[in-house]
mmCIF file of C-alpha atoms and ligand atoms in Angstrom:
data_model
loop_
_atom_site.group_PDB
_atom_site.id
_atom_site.type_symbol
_atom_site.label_atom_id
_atom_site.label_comp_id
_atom_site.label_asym_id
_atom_site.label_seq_id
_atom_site.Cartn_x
_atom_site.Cartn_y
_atom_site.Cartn_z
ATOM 1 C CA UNK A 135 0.000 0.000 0.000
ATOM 2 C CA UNK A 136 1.488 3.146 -0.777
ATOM 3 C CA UNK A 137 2.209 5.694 2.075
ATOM 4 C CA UNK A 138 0.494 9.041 1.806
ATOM 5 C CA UNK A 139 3.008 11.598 0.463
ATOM 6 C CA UNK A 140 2.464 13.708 3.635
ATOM 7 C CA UNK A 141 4.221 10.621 5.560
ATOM 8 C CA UNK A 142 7.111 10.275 2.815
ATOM 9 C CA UNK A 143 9.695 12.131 5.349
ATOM 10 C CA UNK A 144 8.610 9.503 7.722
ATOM 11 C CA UNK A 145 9.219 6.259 5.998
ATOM 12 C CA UNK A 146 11.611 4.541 7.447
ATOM 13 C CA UNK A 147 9.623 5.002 10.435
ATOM 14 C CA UNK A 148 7.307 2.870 9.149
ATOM 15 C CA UNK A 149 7.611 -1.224 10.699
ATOM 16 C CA UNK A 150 8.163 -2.716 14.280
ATOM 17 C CA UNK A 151 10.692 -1.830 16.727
ATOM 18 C CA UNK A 152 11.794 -3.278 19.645
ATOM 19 C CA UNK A 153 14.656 -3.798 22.736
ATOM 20 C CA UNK A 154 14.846 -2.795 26.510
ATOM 21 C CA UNK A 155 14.066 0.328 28.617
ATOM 22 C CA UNK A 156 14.913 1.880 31.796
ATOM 23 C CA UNK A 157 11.729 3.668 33.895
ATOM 24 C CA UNK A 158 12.580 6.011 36.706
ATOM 25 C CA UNK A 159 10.606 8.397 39.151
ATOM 26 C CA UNK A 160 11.511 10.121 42.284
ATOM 27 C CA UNK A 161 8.410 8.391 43.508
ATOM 28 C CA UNK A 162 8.798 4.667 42.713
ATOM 29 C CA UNK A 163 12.006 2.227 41.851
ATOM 30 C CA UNK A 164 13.716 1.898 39.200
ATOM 31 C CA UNK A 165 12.128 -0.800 36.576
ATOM 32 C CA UNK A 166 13.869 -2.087 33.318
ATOM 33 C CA UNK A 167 11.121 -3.018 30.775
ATOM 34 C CA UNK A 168 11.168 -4.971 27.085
ATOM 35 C CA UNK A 169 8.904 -2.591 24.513
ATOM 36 C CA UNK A 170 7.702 -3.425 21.111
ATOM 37 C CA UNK A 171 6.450 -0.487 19.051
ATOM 38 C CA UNK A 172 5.001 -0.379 15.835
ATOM 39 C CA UNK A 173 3.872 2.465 13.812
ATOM 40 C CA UNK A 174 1.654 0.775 10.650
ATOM 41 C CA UNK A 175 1.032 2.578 7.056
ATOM 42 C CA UNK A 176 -3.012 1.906 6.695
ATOM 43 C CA UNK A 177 -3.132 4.332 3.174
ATOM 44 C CA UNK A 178 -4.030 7.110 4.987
ATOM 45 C CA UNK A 179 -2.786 10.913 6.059
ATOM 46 C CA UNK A 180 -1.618 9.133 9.665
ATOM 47 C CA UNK A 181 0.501 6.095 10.956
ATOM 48 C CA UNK A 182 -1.237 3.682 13.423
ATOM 49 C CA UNK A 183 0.612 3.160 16.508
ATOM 50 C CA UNK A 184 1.151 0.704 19.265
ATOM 51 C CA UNK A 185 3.637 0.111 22.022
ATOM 52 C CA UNK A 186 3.503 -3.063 24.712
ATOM 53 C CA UNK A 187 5.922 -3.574 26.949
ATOM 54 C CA UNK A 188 6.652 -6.538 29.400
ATOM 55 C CA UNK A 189 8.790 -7.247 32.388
ATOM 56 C CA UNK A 190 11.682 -9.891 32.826
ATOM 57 C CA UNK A 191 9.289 -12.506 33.630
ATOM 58 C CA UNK A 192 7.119 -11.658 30.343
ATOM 59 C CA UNK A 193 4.110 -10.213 32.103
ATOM 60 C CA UNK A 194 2.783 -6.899 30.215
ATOM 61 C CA UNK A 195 3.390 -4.104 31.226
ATOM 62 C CA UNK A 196 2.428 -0.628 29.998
ATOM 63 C CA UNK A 197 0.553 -0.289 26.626
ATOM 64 C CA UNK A 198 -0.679 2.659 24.626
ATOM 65 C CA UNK A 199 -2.203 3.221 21.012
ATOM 66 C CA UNK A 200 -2.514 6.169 18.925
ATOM 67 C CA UNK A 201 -2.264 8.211 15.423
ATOM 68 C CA UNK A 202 1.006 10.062 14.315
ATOM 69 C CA UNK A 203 -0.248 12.650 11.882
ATOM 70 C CA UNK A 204 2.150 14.769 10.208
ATOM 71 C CA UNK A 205 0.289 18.200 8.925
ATOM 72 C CA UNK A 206 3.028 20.233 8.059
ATOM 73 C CA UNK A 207 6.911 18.884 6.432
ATOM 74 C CA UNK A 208 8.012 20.087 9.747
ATOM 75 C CA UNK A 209 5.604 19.311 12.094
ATOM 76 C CA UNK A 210 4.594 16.224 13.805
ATOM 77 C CA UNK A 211 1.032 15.360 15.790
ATOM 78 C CA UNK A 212 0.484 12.364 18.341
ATOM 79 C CA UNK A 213 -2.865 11.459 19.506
ATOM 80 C CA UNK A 214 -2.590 8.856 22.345
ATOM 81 C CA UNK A 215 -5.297 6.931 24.708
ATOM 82 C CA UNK A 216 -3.465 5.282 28.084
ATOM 83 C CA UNK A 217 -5.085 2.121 30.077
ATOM 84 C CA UNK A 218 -3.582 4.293 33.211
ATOM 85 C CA UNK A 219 -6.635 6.821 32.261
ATOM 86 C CA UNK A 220 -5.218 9.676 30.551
ATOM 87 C CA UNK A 221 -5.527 10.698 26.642
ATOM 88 C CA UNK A 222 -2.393 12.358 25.939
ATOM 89 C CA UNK A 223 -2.253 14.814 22.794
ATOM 90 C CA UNK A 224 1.048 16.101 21.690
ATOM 91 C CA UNK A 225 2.229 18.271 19.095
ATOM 92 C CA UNK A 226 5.431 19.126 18.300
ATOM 93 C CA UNK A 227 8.188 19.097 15.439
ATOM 94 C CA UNK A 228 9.731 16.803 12.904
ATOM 95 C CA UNK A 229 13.203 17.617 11.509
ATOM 96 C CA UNK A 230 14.679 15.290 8.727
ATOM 97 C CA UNK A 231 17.822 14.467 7.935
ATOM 98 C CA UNK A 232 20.778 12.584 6.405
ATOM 99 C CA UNK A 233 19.943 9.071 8.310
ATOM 100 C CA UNK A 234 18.235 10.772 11.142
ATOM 101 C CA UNK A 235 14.509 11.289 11.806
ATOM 102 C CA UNK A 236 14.089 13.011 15.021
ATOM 103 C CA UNK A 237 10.364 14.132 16.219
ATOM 104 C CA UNK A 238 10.360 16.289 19.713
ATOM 105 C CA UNK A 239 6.584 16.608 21.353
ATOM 106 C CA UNK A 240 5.105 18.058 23.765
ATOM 107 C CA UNK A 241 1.736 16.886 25.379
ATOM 108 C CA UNK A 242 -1.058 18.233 27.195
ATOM 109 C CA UNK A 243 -3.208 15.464 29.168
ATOM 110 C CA UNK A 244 -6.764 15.170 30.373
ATOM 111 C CA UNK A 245 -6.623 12.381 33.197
ATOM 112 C CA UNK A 246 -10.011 10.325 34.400
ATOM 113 C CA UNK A 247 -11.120 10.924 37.977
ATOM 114 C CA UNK A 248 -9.783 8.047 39.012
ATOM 115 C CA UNK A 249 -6.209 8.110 37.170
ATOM 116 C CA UNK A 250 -3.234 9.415 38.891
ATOM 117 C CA UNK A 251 -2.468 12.687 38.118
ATOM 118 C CA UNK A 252 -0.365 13.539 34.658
ATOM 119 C CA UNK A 253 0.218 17.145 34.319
ATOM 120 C CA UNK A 254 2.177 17.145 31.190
ATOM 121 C CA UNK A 255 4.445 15.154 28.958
ATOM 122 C CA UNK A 256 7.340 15.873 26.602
ATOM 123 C CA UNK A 257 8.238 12.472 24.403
ATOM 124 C CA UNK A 258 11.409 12.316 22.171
ATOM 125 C CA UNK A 259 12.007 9.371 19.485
ATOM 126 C CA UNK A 260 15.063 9.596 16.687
ATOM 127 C CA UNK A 261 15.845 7.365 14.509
ATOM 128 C CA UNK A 262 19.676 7.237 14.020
ATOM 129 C CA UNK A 263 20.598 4.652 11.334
ATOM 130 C CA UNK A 264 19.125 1.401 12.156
ATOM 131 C CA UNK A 265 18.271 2.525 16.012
ATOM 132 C CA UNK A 266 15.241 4.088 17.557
ATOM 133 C CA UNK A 267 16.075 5.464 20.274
ATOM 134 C CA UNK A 268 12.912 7.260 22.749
ATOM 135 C CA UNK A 269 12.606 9.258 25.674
ATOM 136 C CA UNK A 270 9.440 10.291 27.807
ATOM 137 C CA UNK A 271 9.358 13.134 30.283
ATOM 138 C CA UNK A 272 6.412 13.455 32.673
ATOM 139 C CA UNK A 273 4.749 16.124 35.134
ATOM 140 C CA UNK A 274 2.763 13.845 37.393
ATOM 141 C CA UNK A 275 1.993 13.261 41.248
ATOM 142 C CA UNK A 276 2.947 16.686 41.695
ATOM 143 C CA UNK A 277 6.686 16.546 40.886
ATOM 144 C CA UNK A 278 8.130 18.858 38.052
ATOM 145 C CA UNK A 279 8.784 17.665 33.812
ATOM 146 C CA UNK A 280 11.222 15.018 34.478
ATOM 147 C CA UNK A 281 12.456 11.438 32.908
ATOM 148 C CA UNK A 282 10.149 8.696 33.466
ATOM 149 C CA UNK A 283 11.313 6.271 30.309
ATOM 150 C CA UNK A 284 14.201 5.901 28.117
ATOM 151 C CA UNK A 285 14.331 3.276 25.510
ATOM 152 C CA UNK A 286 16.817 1.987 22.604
ATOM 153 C CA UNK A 287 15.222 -0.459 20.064
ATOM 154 C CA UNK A 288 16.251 -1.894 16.507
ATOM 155 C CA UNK A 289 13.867 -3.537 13.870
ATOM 156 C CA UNK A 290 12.107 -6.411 14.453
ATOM 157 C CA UNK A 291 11.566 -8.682 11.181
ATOM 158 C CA UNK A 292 7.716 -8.515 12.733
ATOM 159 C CA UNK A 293 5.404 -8.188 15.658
ATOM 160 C CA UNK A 294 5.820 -10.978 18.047
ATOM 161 C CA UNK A 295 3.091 -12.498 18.920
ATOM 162 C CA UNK A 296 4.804 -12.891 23.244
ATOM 163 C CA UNK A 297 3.380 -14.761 25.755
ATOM 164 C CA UNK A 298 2.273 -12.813 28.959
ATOM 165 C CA UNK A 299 1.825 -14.563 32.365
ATOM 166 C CA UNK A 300 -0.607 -12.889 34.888
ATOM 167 C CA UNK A 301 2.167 -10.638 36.757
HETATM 168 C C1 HEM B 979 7.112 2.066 28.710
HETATM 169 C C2 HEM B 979 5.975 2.454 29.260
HETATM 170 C C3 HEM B 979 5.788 2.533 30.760
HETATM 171 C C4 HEM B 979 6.183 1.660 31.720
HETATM 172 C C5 HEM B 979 6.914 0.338 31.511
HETATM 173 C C6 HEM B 979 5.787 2.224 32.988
HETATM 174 C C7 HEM B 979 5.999 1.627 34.202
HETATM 175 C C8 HEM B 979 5.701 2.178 35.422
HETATM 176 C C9 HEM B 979 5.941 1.542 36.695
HETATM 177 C C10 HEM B 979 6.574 0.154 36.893
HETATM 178 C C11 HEM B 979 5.511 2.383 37.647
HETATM 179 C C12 HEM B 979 5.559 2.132 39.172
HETATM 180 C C13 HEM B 979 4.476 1.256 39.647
HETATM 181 C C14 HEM B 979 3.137 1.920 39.639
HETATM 182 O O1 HEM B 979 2.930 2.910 40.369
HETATM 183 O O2 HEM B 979 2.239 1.422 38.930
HETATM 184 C C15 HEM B 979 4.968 3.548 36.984
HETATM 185 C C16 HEM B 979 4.405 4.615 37.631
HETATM 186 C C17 HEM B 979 3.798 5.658 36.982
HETATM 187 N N1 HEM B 979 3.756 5.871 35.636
HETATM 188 FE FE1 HEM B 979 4.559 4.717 34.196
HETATM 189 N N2 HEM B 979 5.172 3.417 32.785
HETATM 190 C C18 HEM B 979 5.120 3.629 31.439
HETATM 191 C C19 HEM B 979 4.572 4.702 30.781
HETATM 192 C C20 HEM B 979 3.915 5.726 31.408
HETATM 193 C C21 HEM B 979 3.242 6.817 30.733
HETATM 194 C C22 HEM B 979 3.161 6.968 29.199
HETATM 195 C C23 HEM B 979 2.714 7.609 31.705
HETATM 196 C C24 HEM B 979 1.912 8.873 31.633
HETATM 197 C C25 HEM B 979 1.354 9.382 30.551
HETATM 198 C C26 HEM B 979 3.060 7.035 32.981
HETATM 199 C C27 HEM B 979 2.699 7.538 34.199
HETATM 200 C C28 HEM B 979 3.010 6.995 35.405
HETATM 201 C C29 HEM B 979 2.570 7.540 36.682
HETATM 202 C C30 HEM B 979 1.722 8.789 36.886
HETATM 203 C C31 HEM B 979 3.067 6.712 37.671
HETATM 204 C C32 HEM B 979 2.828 6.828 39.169
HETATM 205 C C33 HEM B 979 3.946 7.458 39.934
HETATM 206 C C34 HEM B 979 3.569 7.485 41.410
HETATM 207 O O3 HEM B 979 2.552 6.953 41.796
HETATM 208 O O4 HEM B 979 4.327 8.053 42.181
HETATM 209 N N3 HEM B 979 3.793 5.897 32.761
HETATM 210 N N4 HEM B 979 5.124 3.401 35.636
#
């Protein structure tokens, strides 16, 4: 299926990536986390997304969906819905070049009544080469903009169908 020329800059975005993270918060411990992401060319103006992510022991950990829409050359749109209970809608920019696709965004969140609190959000993902490499700031619980994920992932050949055990 061809991609929509508005995504051409975004290409070799396009496919499933995956490898380990590191979470962090003043509040909680340190985790390290597998993540598989995937952003999916369905003919349209937008990518689908999806990102799991498991634990050591293969149980699943966070997951979030969403549309990367790209309305300007320079300029880069994520539209994301969290299990946690938040929607998280970023907007930011998209700078191309030689080998290197780097998007910066910054999000603004509504949270359910029930969800802990998530202020704001700042994600990072550049593709350098043959790595993806992503970063995700958060305002939450009352503590300032600061790193909650970092991740460094390489293609997958496709999305792997994993086996999660009740954690
Ligand atoms: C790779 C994806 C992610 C993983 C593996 C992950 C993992 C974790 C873990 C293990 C904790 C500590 C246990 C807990 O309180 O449940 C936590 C806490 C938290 N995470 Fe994440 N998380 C991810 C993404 C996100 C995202 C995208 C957001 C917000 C939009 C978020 C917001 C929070 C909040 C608000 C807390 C609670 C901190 C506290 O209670 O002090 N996380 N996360």
């Amino acid at each position: 299926m061809d991609l929509h020329p508005a995504l051409e800059p975004l290409a070799p975005l396009v496919g499933t990536w995956e490898g380990a993270g590191e979470g962090e918060y003043p509040t909680i411990k340190n985790f390290d986390y597998i993540e598989e992401i995937s952003f999916t060319n369905i003919g349209k103006p937008f990518l689908e997304y999806r990102q799991r992510t498991w634990n050591a022991e293969n149980a699943l950990m966070h997951v979030e969906t969403g549309y990367l829409r790209v309305p300007a050359p320079d300029t880069v749109e994520f539209v994301l819905a969290l299990p946690t209970g938040q929607v998280e809608l970023c907007e930011g920019r998209l700078e191309v070049a030689k080998d290197e696709i780097r998007l910066f965004l910054e999000g603004r969140i509504l949270n359910t009544s029930t969800a802990k609190q998530v202020d704001a959000t700042s994600r990072s993902y550049a593709l350098l080469g043959d790595a993806l490499k992503t970063s995700f700031d958060m305002a939450a619980v009352n503590h300032p903009l600061q790193r909650h994920l970092t991740s460094n992932l390489s293609r997958a050949e496709q999305s792997s169908e994993r086996i999660t055990s009740v954690p």
